[in-house]
Coordinates of C-alpha atoms in Angstrom, one line a residue:
M1 CA 9.2 102.1 59.3
K2 CA 7.8 102.6 62.7
S3 CA 7.1 106.1 64.1
G4 CA 9.9 107.7 65.9
S5 CA 12.8 106.1 64.0
F6 CA 16.1 107.7 63.3
P7 CA 15.6 110.4 60.6
L8 CA 17.9 108.9 58.0
F9 CA 15.6 105.8 57.7
N10 CA 12.3 107.3 58.9
Q11 CA 9.9 107.5 56.0
N12 CA 7.4 109.7 57.9
P13 CA 8.9 112.6 59.9
Q14 CA 6.6 114.0 62.5
P15 CA 4.5 117.1 61.4
A16 CA 5.6 119.1 64.4
A17 CA 9.2 118.5 63.6
D18 CA 8.7 119.8 60.0
A19 CA 6.9 122.9 61.5
G20 CA 10.2 124.2 62.7
G21 CA 11.9 123.0 65.9
A22 CA 10.8 122.6 69.5
V23 CA 8.6 125.7 69.7
A24 CA 6.7 124.7 66.6
A25 CA 6.2 121.2 68.0
Q26 CA 4.9 122.4 71.3
S27 CA 2.5 124.8 69.5
Y28 CA 1.3 121.9 67.3
A29 CA 0.7 119.8 70.4
R30 CA -1.3 122.6 72.1
R31 CA -3.4 123.1 69.0
I32 CA -4.2 119.4 69.0
H33 CA -5.1 119.5 72.7
M34 CA -7.4 122.6 72.2
L35 CA -9.1 120.8 69.3
G36 CA -9.8 117.8 71.5
Q37 CA -11.1 120.0 74.3
L38 CA -13.5 121.8 71.9
A39 CA -14.7 118.5 70.5
G40 CA -15.3 117.2 74.1
I41 CA -17.2 120.3 75.1
A42 CA -19.4 120.2 72.0
T43 CA -20.1 116.5 72.6
L44 CA -20.9 117.2 76.2
I45 CA -23.4 120.0 75.3
A46 CA -25.1 117.9 72.7
L47 CA -25.6 114.9 74.9
W48 CA -26.4 116.7 78.2
P49 CA -30.2 116.9 77.7
Q50 CA -30.4 113.4 76.2
V51 CA -29.0 111.2 79.0
A52 CA -30.5 110.3 82.4
A53 CA -27.3 110.8 84.4
P54 CA -25.5 113.9 83.0
W55 CA -23.0 113.9 85.8
L56 CA -21.4 110.8 84.2
L57 CA -20.8 112.9 81.0
L58 CA -19.2 115.5 83.2
V59 CA -16.8 113.0 84.8
W60 CA -16.0 111.6 81.3
W61 CA -15.2 115.1 80.0
A62 CA -13.0 115.9 82.9
G63 CA -11.1 112.6 82.7
T64 CA -10.7 113.0 78.9
G65 CA -9.4 116.5 79.2
I66 CA -6.8 115.6 81.8
A67 CA -5.7 112.6 79.7
Q68 CA -5.4 114.7 76.6
L69 CA -3.3 117.4 78.4
L70 CA -0.9 114.7 79.8
L71 CA -0.6 112.9 76.5
A72 CA 0.1 116.1 74.6
G73 CA 3.0 116.9 76.8
L74 CA 4.3 113.3 76.6
A75 CA 4.0 113.2 72.8
C76 CA 5.9 116.4 72.4
R77 CA 8.7 115.1 74.6
V78 CA 8.9 111.7 72.8
Q79 CA 8.9 113.4 69.4
L80 CA 11.5 115.9 70.2
T81 CA 13.7 113.6 72.3
H82 CA 13.5 116.1 75.0
P83 CA 16.6 116.4 77.3
A84 CA 14.5 115.6 80.3
M85 CA 13.5 112.3 78.8
P86 CA 16.0 111.3 76.1
I87 CA 14.7 108.4 74.0
H88 CA 17.1 107.3 71.2
D89 CA 15.7 103.8 70.7
P90 CA 13.3 103.9 67.7
L91 CA 11.5 100.8 68.9
L92 CA 10.9 102.4 72.3
R93 CA 9.7 105.6 70.7
H94 CA 7.3 103.6 68.5
Y95 CA 5.9 101.7 71.5
L96 CA 5.4 105.0 73.4
F97 CA 3.6 106.6 70.5
S98 CA 1.4 103.5 70.3
A99 CA 0.7 103.7 74.0
I100 CA -0.3 107.4 73.7
A101 CA -2.7 106.4 70.8
V102 CA -4.2 103.7 72.9
I103 CA -4.8 105.9 75.9
G104 CA -6.1 108.8 73.9
G105 CA -8.4 106.6 71.8
G106 CA -9.6 104.7 74.9
A107 CA -10.5 108.1 76.6
W108 CA -12.9 108.8 73.6
G109 CA -14.0 105.2 73.3
S110 CA -15.2 105.2 76.9
L111 CA -17.9 107.7 75.9
A112 CA -20.0 104.8 74.7
L113 CA -20.0 103.3 78.2
V114 CA -21.4 106.3 80.2
G115 CA -25.0 106.2 79.0
P116 CA -25.6 107.8 75.5
Y117 CA -26.0 104.5 73.8
E118 CA -29.0 103.6 75.9
A119 CA -30.6 107.1 76.0
G120 CA -32.4 106.8 72.7
P121 CA -32.0 107.2 68.9
L122 CA -30.9 110.9 69.0
A123 CA -28.2 110.3 71.6
Q124 CA -27.0 107.3 69.6
A125 CA -26.8 109.4 66.5
I126 CA -24.8 112.0 68.3
L127 CA -22.5 109.3 69.7
F128 CA -21.9 107.8 66.3
M129 CA -21.1 111.3 64.8
A130 CA -18.8 112.3 67.7
L131 CA -16.7 109.1 67.6
G132 CA -16.7 109.0 63.8
G133 CA -15.4 112.6 63.7
V134 CA -12.7 111.7 66.2
T135 CA -11.7 108.7 64.1
L136 CA -11.4 110.8 60.9
T137 CA -9.5 113.5 62.7
G138 CA -7.0 111.0 64.0
A139 CA -6.4 109.8 60.4
G140 CA -5.0 113.3 59.6
I141 CA -3.0 113.6 62.8
L142 CA -1.5 110.1 63.0
F143 CA -0.7 109.7 59.3
G144 CA 3.0 109.3 60.2
S145 CA 2.4 105.8 61.8
R146 CA 0.0 103.2 60.5
T147 CA 0.4 101.1 63.7
A148 CA -0.3 104.0 66.0
Y149 CA -3.4 104.9 64.1
A150 CA -4.6 101.3 64.0
V151 CA -4.5 101.0 67.8
F152 CA -6.1 104.5 68.1
V153 CA -9.1 103.4 65.9
T154 CA -9.4 100.2 67.8
A155 CA -9.5 102.0 71.2
V156 CA -12.1 104.5 69.9
Q157 CA -14.5 102.2 68.1
L158 CA -14.2 98.8 70.0
P159 CA -16.6 99.7 72.9
L160 CA -19.2 101.0 70.5
F161 CA -18.8 98.1 68.1
I162 CA -19.3 95.6 71.0
Q163 CA -22.5 97.4 72.0
T164 CA -23.8 97.4 68.4
V165 CA -23.2 93.6 68.2
V166 CA -24.7 92.8 71.6
N167 CA -27.6 95.3 71.5
P168 CA -28.2 96.6 67.9
P169 CA -30.1 99.9 67.6
S170 CA -33.7 99.5 66.6
T171 CA -33.4 102.2 63.9
L172 CA -30.3 100.6 62.4
P173 CA -30.1 96.9 63.2
H174 CA -27.0 96.3 61.0
S175 CA -25.0 99.2 62.5
S176 CA -22.1 96.9 63.4
V177 CA -21.5 96.1 59.7
F178 CA -21.6 99.8 58.8
L179 CA -19.2 100.5 61.7
G180 CA -16.7 98.0 60.4
M181 CA -16.9 99.5 56.9
F182 CA -16.3 102.9 58.4
V183 CA -13.2 101.7 60.2
L184 CA -11.8 100.2 56.9
F185 CA -12.5 103.6 55.2
A186 CA -10.6 105.5 58.0
L187 CA -7.6 103.2 57.7
T188 CA -7.5 103.6 54.0
L189 CA -7.7 107.4 54.4
N190 CA -4.8 107.3 56.8
D191 CA -2.7 105.4 54.2
V192 CA -3.6 107.8 51.5
L193 CA -2.6 110.8 53.6
A194 CA 0.7 109.1 54.5
I195 CA 1.5 108.4 50.8
S196 CA 0.7 111.9 49.8
H197 CA 2.9 113.4 52.5
R198 CA 5.8 111.2 51.4
R199 CA 5.4 112.2 47.8
L200 CA 5.2 115.9 48.8
A201 CA 8.4 115.6 50.9
A202 CA 10.2 113.8 48.1
T203 CA 9.5 116.7 45.7
E204 CA 10.6 119.5 48.0
P205 CA 13.6 121.4 46.6
A206 CA 16.8 121.9 48.5
A207 CA 16.6 124.7 51.1
H208 CA 19.2 127.0 49.5
E209 CA 22.5 127.0 47.6
L210 CA 25.8 127.0 49.5
P211 CA 28.2 129.8 48.9
A212 CA 30.6 129.1 46.0
P213 CA 33.8 128.7 48.2
W214 CA 32.1 126.2 50.4
Q215 CA 30.7 124.2 47.5
A216 CA 34.2 124.2 45.9
M217 CA 35.6 122.8 49.1
L218 CA 33.0 120.0 49.1
D219 CA 33.6 119.2 45.5
N220 CA 37.3 118.8 46.0
A221 CA 36.8 116.3 48.8
G222 CA 37.8 112.7 48.1
E223 CA 34.7 111.3 49.8
A224 CA 31.0 111.5 48.9
L225 CA 29.6 114.1 51.3
I226 CA 25.9 114.9 52.0
L227 CA 24.2 117.4 54.3
A228 CA 20.8 116.1 55.2
K229 CA 18.0 117.5 57.3
G230 CA 16.0 114.5 58.4
L231 CA 15.4 112.4 55.3
R232 CA 15.7 115.3 52.9
I233 CA 19.1 115.9 51.2
E234 CA 20.0 119.6 51.3
H235 CA 23.5 119.6 49.8
W236 CA 25.9 117.2 48.2
N237 CA 29.3 117.3 46.5
R238 CA 30.5 116.3 43.1
R239 CA 31.9 113.0 44.4
F240 CA 28.4 112.0 45.6
S241 CA 27.0 112.7 42.1
E242 CA 29.7 110.5 40.6
L243 CA 29.3 107.7 43.1
M244 CA 25.5 107.6 42.7
H245 CA 25.4 108.4 39.0
V246 CA 23.2 111.4 39.7
A247 CA 22.0 113.5 36.8
D248 CA 21.3 117.2 37.3
Q249 CA 17.8 116.8 35.8
A250 CA 16.9 114.0 38.3
P251 CA 18.8 114.6 41.6
I252 CA 18.3 112.4 44.6
R253 CA 16.2 114.3 47.2
R254 CA 15.7 111.7 49.9
L255 CA 18.3 109.5 51.7
D256 CA 16.0 106.5 51.8
A257 CA 16.2 106.3 48.0
C258 CA 19.9 105.5 48.3
L259 CA 19.5 102.2 50.3
A260 CA 19.5 98.9 48.4
N261 CA 17.8 96.9 51.1
R262 CA 15.1 98.7 53.1
R263 CA 14.4 95.6 55.2
E264 CA 17.5 96.4 57.3
W265 CA 16.3 99.9 58.2
H266 CA 15.4 98.8 61.7
R267 CA 18.8 97.5 62.5
H268 CA 20.6 100.6 61.1
A269 CA 18.1 103.0 62.6
R270 CA 18.5 101.6 66.1
A271 CA 22.3 101.6 66.0
A272 CA 22.5 105.1 64.4
S273 CA 20.0 106.5 66.9
E274 CA 22.0 105.3 69.9
A275 CA 25.3 106.5 68.5
L276 CA 24.1 110.0 67.4
G277 CA 22.1 110.4 70.5
R278 CA 25.3 110.1 72.5
G279 CA 27.0 112.6 70.3
D280 CA 29.2 109.9 68.7
T281 CA 30.0 109.3 65.1
Y282 CA 27.9 106.5 63.5
R283 CA 29.7 104.1 61.2
S284 CA 28.4 101.2 59.2
V285 CA 28.9 99.2 56.0
M286 CA 25.8 98.7 53.8
R287 CA 24.7 98.3 50.3
L288 CA 23.6 101.4 48.4
R289 CA 21.7 101.6 45.1
R290 CA 22.6 104.1 42.3
T291 CA 20.1 105.9 40.2
D292 CA 20.7 103.4 37.3
G293 CA 19.7 100.5 39.6
S294 CA 23.3 99.1 40.2
E295 CA 24.3 98.3 43.8
F296 CA 27.6 98.6 45.6
W297 CA 29.1 98.3 49.1
A298 CA 29.7 101.6 50.9
E299 CA 31.3 102.5 54.1
L300 CA 29.0 105.2 55.7
S301 CA 29.7 107.5 58.6
G302 CA 27.5 110.3 60.0
R303 CA 27.8 113.0 62.6
R304 CA 25.1 115.3 64.0
V305 CA 25.8 119.0 63.5
D306 CA 22.5 120.5 64.6
G307 CA 20.5 119.3 67.6
A308 CA 17.2 120.9 66.6
P309 CA 14.7 118.4 65.1
P310 CA 14.8 117.3 62.4
A311 CA 18.6 116.9 63.0
Q312 CA 21.1 118.0 60.5
I313 CA 23.6 115.3 59.8
V314 CA 26.7 115.2 57.7
W315 CA 27.2 111.9 55.9
A316 CA 30.3 110.6 54.3
A317 CA 30.3 107.6 52.0
N318 CA 33.1 105.6 50.3
D319 CA 32.8 102.9 47.7
I320 CA 34.4 99.8 49.1
S321 CA 33.1 97.2 46.6
D322 CA 36.6 96.3 45.4
R323 CA 37.9 95.9 48.9
M324 CA 34.8 93.8 49.9
G325 CA 35.3 91.7 46.7
A326 CA 39.0 91.1 47.5
E327 CA 38.2 90.2 51.1
T328 CA 35.5 87.9 50.0
R329 CA 37.8 86.2 47.5
A330 CA 40.6 85.9 50.1
S331 CA 38.1 84.5 52.6
M332 CA 36.9 81.9 50.0
A333 CA 40.5 81.0 49.1
W334 CA 41.3 80.6 52.9
D335 CA 38.2 78.5 53.4
Q336 CA 39.0 76.3 50.4
L337 CA 42.6 75.9 51.6
F338 CA 41.4 74.9 55.1
A339 CA 38.9 72.5 53.6
L340 CA 41.7 70.9 51.5
V341 CA 44.1 70.7 54.4
G342 CA 41.4 69.4 56.6
Q343 CA 41.3 66.2 54.5
S344 CA 44.8 65.3 55.8
A345 CA 45.0 67.0 59.1
D346 CA 42.8 67.8 62.1
W347 CA 44.3 71.1 63.5
Y348 CA 46.3 74.1 62.4
W349 CA 48.5 75.6 65.1
Q350 CA 50.9 78.4 65.7
T351 CA 53.4 79.2 68.4
D352 CA 55.3 82.3 69.5
S353 CA 59.0 82.7 69.6
Q354 CA 59.2 80.9 72.9
H355 CA 57.4 77.9 71.4
R356 CA 54.2 78.5 73.4
L357 CA 50.9 77.7 71.6
M358 CA 49.1 80.9 70.7
R359 CA 46.5 79.6 68.2
I360 CA 44.8 76.3 67.5
T361 CA 42.2 76.1 64.8
L362 CA 40.1 73.0 64.2
L363 CA 40.1 71.9 60.6
A364 CA 37.9 68.8 60.6
G365 CA 35.6 66.8 62.9
P366 CA 34.7 67.6 66.5
D367 CA 37.4 68.8 68.8
K368 CA 37.1 65.9 71.3
E369 CA 40.4 66.8 73.0
G370 CA 39.6 70.5 73.6
L371 CA 43.1 71.6 72.5
E372 CA 42.2 75.3 72.9
Q373 CA 42.3 74.9 76.6
H374 CA 46.1 74.3 76.3
I375 CA 46.8 77.7 74.7
G376 CA 50.0 79.1 76.4
R377 CA 51.6 75.7 76.9
K378 CA 54.4 74.1 74.9
W379 CA 53.8 70.9 73.1
W380 CA 56.0 69.0 75.4
Q381 CA 54.3 70.4 78.5
F382 CA 50.9 68.7 78.1
P383 CA 49.8 66.9 81.3
V384 CA 49.6 63.2 80.9
G385 CA 48.4 60.5 83.2
A386 CA 51.6 58.4 83.3
P387 CA 54.5 60.6 84.4
G388 CA 58.1 59.6 83.8
S389 CA 57.6 57.8 80.4
R390 CA 57.8 60.5 77.9
P391 CA 61.0 60.0 75.8
A392 CA 59.3 61.4 72.7
H393 CA 58.7 64.7 74.4
G394 CA 62.5 65.2 74.9
T395 CA 63.0 64.6 71.1
L396 CA 60.1 67.1 70.4
R397 CA 61.7 69.8 72.5
R398 CA 65.1 69.4 70.9
T399 CA 63.5 69.6 67.5
F400 CA 61.7 72.8 68.3
E401 CA 64.8 74.4 69.7
Q402 CA 66.7 73.7 66.5
R403 CA 64.2 75.9 64.7
E404 CA 64.1 73.7 61.6
A405 CA 61.1 72.2 59.8
F406 CA 60.0 68.8 60.8
R407 CA 57.4 66.2 60.0
D408 CA 55.4 63.5 61.9
L409 CA 56.8 64.1 65.3
E410 CA 54.7 62.2 67.9
V411 CA 53.3 64.0 71.0
E412 CA 51.0 62.7 73.7
I413 CA 48.0 64.7 74.9
P414 CA 45.6 64.0 77.7
D415 CA 42.4 62.2 76.9
G416 CA 40.1 63.5 79.6
G417 CA 42.9 63.6 82.1
H418 CA 43.2 59.7 82.2
A419 CA 45.2 57.1 80.4
P420 CA 45.4 55.9 77.8
Q421 CA 46.6 59.1 76.2
R422 CA 45.9 60.3 72.7
H423 CA 48.6 60.6 70.1
L424 CA 49.2 63.4 67.6
H425 CA 51.6 63.7 64.7
L426 CA 53.0 67.2 64.3
S427 CA 54.4 68.8 61.2
G428 CA 55.7 72.3 61.4
T429 CA 57.8 75.0 59.8
P430 CA 59.4 78.2 61.2
R431 CA 57.7 81.6 60.8
L432 CA 60.1 84.4 60.0
D433 CA 59.7 88.2 59.8
E434 CA 60.9 90.4 57.0
H435 CA 64.3 90.5 58.5
G436 CA 64.6 86.8 59.0
G437 CA 63.9 86.9 62.7
F438 CA 62.3 83.9 64.3
L439 CA 58.6 84.4 65.1
G440 CA 57.6 80.9 66.1
Y441 CA 56.3 77.8 64.4
H442 CA 53.2 77.0 62.6
G443 CA 52.0 73.7 61.2
L444 CA 49.4 70.9 61.2
A445 CA 48.5 68.3 63.8
T446 CA 46.8 64.9 63.0
D447 CA 45.2 62.6 65.5
V448 CA 46.8 59.2 65.0
T449 CA 45.5 57.6 68.2
E450 CA 43.4 55.0 66.5
R451 CA 46.2 54.2 64.0
I452 CA 48.6 53.6 66.9
R453 CA 46.1 51.6 68.9
D454 CA 45.4 49.4 65.9
R455 CA 49.0 48.8 65.5
E456 CA 49.3 47.9 69.1
R457 CA 46.4 45.5 68.9
I458 CA 47.9 43.8 65.8
H459 CA 51.2 43.5 67.7
F460 CA 49.5 42.1 70.7
L461 CA 47.5 39.5 68.7
A462 CA 50.8 38.4 67.0
Y463 CA 52.5 37.7 70.3
H464 CA 49.6 36.7 72.6
D465 CA 46.9 34.0 72.8
P466 CA 43.5 35.5 71.9
L467 CA 41.6 33.4 74.5
T468 CA 43.7 33.9 77.6
S469 CA 45.7 36.9 76.6
L470 CA 48.8 35.0 77.7
P471 CA 52.0 35.1 75.6
N472 CA 52.0 32.6 72.8
R473 CA 54.7 30.2 71.7
R474 CA 56.4 32.9 69.5
L475 CA 56.8 35.4 72.4
L476 CA 57.8 32.6 74.8
M477 CA 60.6 31.5 72.5
E478 CA 61.9 35.1 72.2
R479 CA 61.9 35.5 76.0
L480 CA 63.4 32.0 76.5
E481 CA 66.2 32.7 74.1
Q482 CA 66.9 36.1 75.8
S483 CA 66.9 34.3 79.2
V484 CA 69.3 31.6 77.9
A485 CA 71.7 34.2 76.6
R486 CA 71.6 36.1 79.9
A487 CA 72.1 32.9 81.9
H488 CA 75.0 31.9 79.7
R489 CA 76.6 35.4 80.2
Y490 CA 76.1 35.6 84.0
Q491 CA 76.4 31.9 84.8
E492 CA 72.7 31.6 86.0
R493 CA 70.1 28.9 85.9
I494 CA 66.7 29.1 84.3
G495 CA 63.8 26.7 84.4
V496 CA 60.9 25.7 82.1
I497 CA 57.7 24.0 83.4
L498 CA 55.2 22.5 81.0
V499 CA 51.7 22.1 82.3
D500 CA 49.0 19.9 80.7
V501 CA 45.4 19.3 82.1
D502 CA 44.5 15.6 82.6
D503 CA 41.6 14.4 80.5
F504 CA 40.7 17.8 79.2
K505 CA 39.2 16.2 76.0
R506 CA 36.6 14.5 78.2
I507 CA 35.7 17.8 79.7
N508 CA 35.1 19.3 76.3
D509 CA 33.1 16.3 75.2
L510 CA 30.8 16.3 78.3
A511 CA 30.4 20.0 79.1
G512 CA 31.1 21.6 75.7
H513 CA 33.8 23.7 74.2
S514 CA 32.5 27.0 75.8
T515 CA 32.9 25.5 79.3
G516 CA 36.3 24.2 78.3
D517 CA 37.3 27.7 77.2
R518 CA 36.2 29.2 80.5
I519 CA 38.2 26.6 82.4
L520 CA 41.3 27.5 80.3
V521 CA 40.8 31.2 81.2
E522 CA 40.5 30.3 84.9
M523 CA 43.7 28.1 84.6
A524 CA 45.6 31.0 83.0
D525 CA 44.6 33.4 85.8
R526 CA 45.7 30.8 88.5
L527 CA 49.0 30.3 86.8
R528 CA 49.6 34.0 86.4
H529 CA 49.0 34.7 90.0
G530 CA 50.9 31.7 91.2
V531 CA 54.3 32.7 90.0
R532 CA 56.6 35.7 90.3
A533 CA 56.2 39.0 88.4
C534 CA 59.4 38.3 86.5
D535 CA 58.2 34.8 85.4
T536 CA 56.4 34.3 82.1
V537 CA 53.3 32.1 81.7
A538 CA 52.5 31.2 78.2
R539 CA 49.9 29.1 76.4
L540 CA 51.4 26.8 73.8
E541 CA 48.4 25.1 72.4
G542 CA 45.1 23.5 73.5
D543 CA 45.4 22.8 77.3
T544 CA 49.2 23.0 77.4
F545 CA 50.8 25.9 79.2
A546 CA 54.5 26.8 79.8
V547 CA 56.1 28.7 82.7
L548 CA 59.5 30.3 82.2
L549 CA 61.5 30.8 85.5
P550 CA 64.6 33.0 85.0
E551 CA 67.3 33.6 87.5
L552 CA 66.9 30.4 89.6
E553 CA 69.3 30.0 92.5
S554 CA 69.7 26.2 92.0
A555 CA 68.6 23.4 89.7
G556 CA 66.0 22.2 92.3
A557 CA 64.5 25.7 92.8
A558 CA 61.9 25.0 90.1
E559 CA 60.3 22.0 91.9
P560 CA 58.6 24.0 94.7
V561 CA 57.1 26.3 92.0
A562 CA 55.8 23.2 90.2
A563 CA 54.3 21.8 93.4
K564 CA 52.6 25.1 94.1
I565 CA 51.2 25.1 90.5
L566 CA 49.9 21.5 90.9
S567 CA 48.2 22.5 94.2
I568 CA 46.4 25.6 92.9
L569 CA 45.2 23.8 89.8
H570 CA 43.8 21.0 91.9
Q571 CA 41.5 23.4 93.9
P572 CA 37.8 23.3 93.1
L573 CA 36.8 25.2 89.9
V574 CA 34.7 28.3 89.8
Q575 CA 33.3 27.4 86.4
P576 CA 30.8 24.4 86.2
S577 CA 32.4 21.2 84.9
P578 CA 32.0 17.5 85.2
R579 CA 34.8 17.7 87.8
S580 CA 35.0 19.8 90.9
A581 CA 38.9 19.9 90.5
L582 CA 41.4 19.4 87.8
G583 CA 44.3 17.1 87.6
A584 CA 47.5 18.2 85.8
S585 CA 50.8 16.7 84.6
L586 CA 53.9 18.8 84.9
G587 CA 57.4 18.4 83.3
I588 CA 60.4 20.4 84.4
A589 CA 63.7 21.2 82.6
T590 CA 66.5 23.5 83.7
Y591 CA 69.4 25.2 81.9
P592 CA 72.2 24.3 81.7
D593 CA 71.6 20.9 83.4
D594 CA 69.1 19.5 80.9
A595 CA 69.8 21.5 77.7
G596 CA 72.0 24.3 76.4
N597 CA 69.5 26.2 74.3
A598 CA 65.9 27.2 74.2
D599 CA 64.7 24.4 71.8
G600 CA 66.4 21.7 73.9
L601 CA 64.8 23.0 77.1
L602 CA 61.3 22.8 75.6
R603 CA 62.0 19.2 74.2
A604 CA 63.3 18.0 77.6
A605 CA 60.3 19.5 79.5
D606 CA 57.9 18.1 76.9
A607 CA 59.4 14.6 77.2
R608 CA 59.0 14.6 81.0
L609 CA 55.4 15.9 80.7
L610 CA 54.5 12.9 78.5
R611 CA 56.1 10.6 81.0
A612 CA 54.0 12.2 83.8
K613 CA 50.8 11.6 81.8
R614 CA 51.7 8.0 81.0
R615 CA 52.2 7.4 84.8
G616 CA 48.6 8.5 85.5
G617 CA 48.8 12.2 85.7
Q618 CA 48.5 14.5 88.7
R619 CA 52.3 14.4 89.2
I620 CA 55.5 16.2 88.5
E621 CA 58.4 14.7 86.5
R622 CA 61.8 16.3 87.1
A623 CA 64.4 13.9 85.7

């Protein structure tokens, strides 16, 4: 754990804090400062007669003394979380301690740059001893943080190491190797001191026993209670002993021994430091480890009761393993249910008592439609691109207002705000409270857009020509029969014109079937645009087309339409062909003049079409 962390998770409490509060910490810092000043004065006196420019040593000593004085005050403030500079973030405290170590070590390391190294063997020996002594002293002072000591050693020894590599001493040419070994020894010594301190803190007995009435109150509490000072546990109740399986012969002395996963100390320490630093109660859920090695989930809460460092904190713990297990099983069952439902539906939805959507949960696949943006709307209030044609939404509204279960009701939703719309099938059931009051609906929604579009495509192909997209003979006969029935009822006339391209087989033989197909498509477009919107243009087969003309004013009203068709078909073609224009033969039949039913009308028109072709084509036959 980094230096300066929250005491519950801090393995290495600062020495000054253990010395007894703010006064002890300040006294400890002053002693360290005085020790540094004495070491600086001794080094200055020893090197003064050896160097060519003693005034540089004087400048170095003055700068080092000022730096040590400032750093001692800053270290005391950071360590105590002084009110003038509150620092509750353990990472920030760690970085500040590391910065202090770098600055303090750099002040001593700069000694190698002010002349002693070039002054001769005696000055070099004094320099090595002074920096070596500072390095070993730092191992005893900074044993609470390996990182801080590592940067301190680097700052002290790096300038000297560089000089021994670039310009080795004549009396000790391999001094850089010995210097590296010395640094490794100092780091090892720092680790040994840190381990020894932790073991010593772990074996410290509790401060004192609580009075019997207080201990009885703690033992009768339903929660596991702990009074801790820093990491050290001072008092606990019977419930804590039962929860952690603590034996009287081997009690738990340190809080960090209770945690199951020490890798999460940083996260808990940061959150706890911020909460307790503000005076709030810290709450968290974590895994703890009993003395027998078993682990369990605990709900932990702590509150600071004494502000003097190390802080006294009352911790309360509850075993919530059963609750966590039940929640986990319920979550797994819910996930499995959603996975199963997701095989047959795409969304789960809920409404309030006014039928407004209050929840939409995606069950499967990407949410292409973004249904969540329609929270607050009713199912029949979705905006669609084609207003006025929403009969299904009226049915949907009536179904919801009846407050009964339903299945496979169709609703349209916007698909990017443009037609065509997407289609959903809704299934729902009412939600009721314990008194039978209506709370709203909940149910499933399935995207059936592709299914409906496939059905529409199949229907279209069944009634339309695949090449020209015109109605085929089947659809023409249905419309013709409907027109005949209407004409019979209202005493109206209808007309049928059959159109056939002259010598179309020759076009196919000379230009190919692909060219012939393009010519048929162009003919279909000309016919479609050459008649009224209420008229029907159909392709019967090959190059034969039919035009149904309902509601004619007279028997001869079909002849001008046929003349117009003959004219527009005779215009030059856009598609390349052996001919620049087409010839066509047309046959006309009218109801009720030529026939009384749909089949009779088609036979009469076909007979006149054949007569027009026998007479040379490019003509219209009426009677």
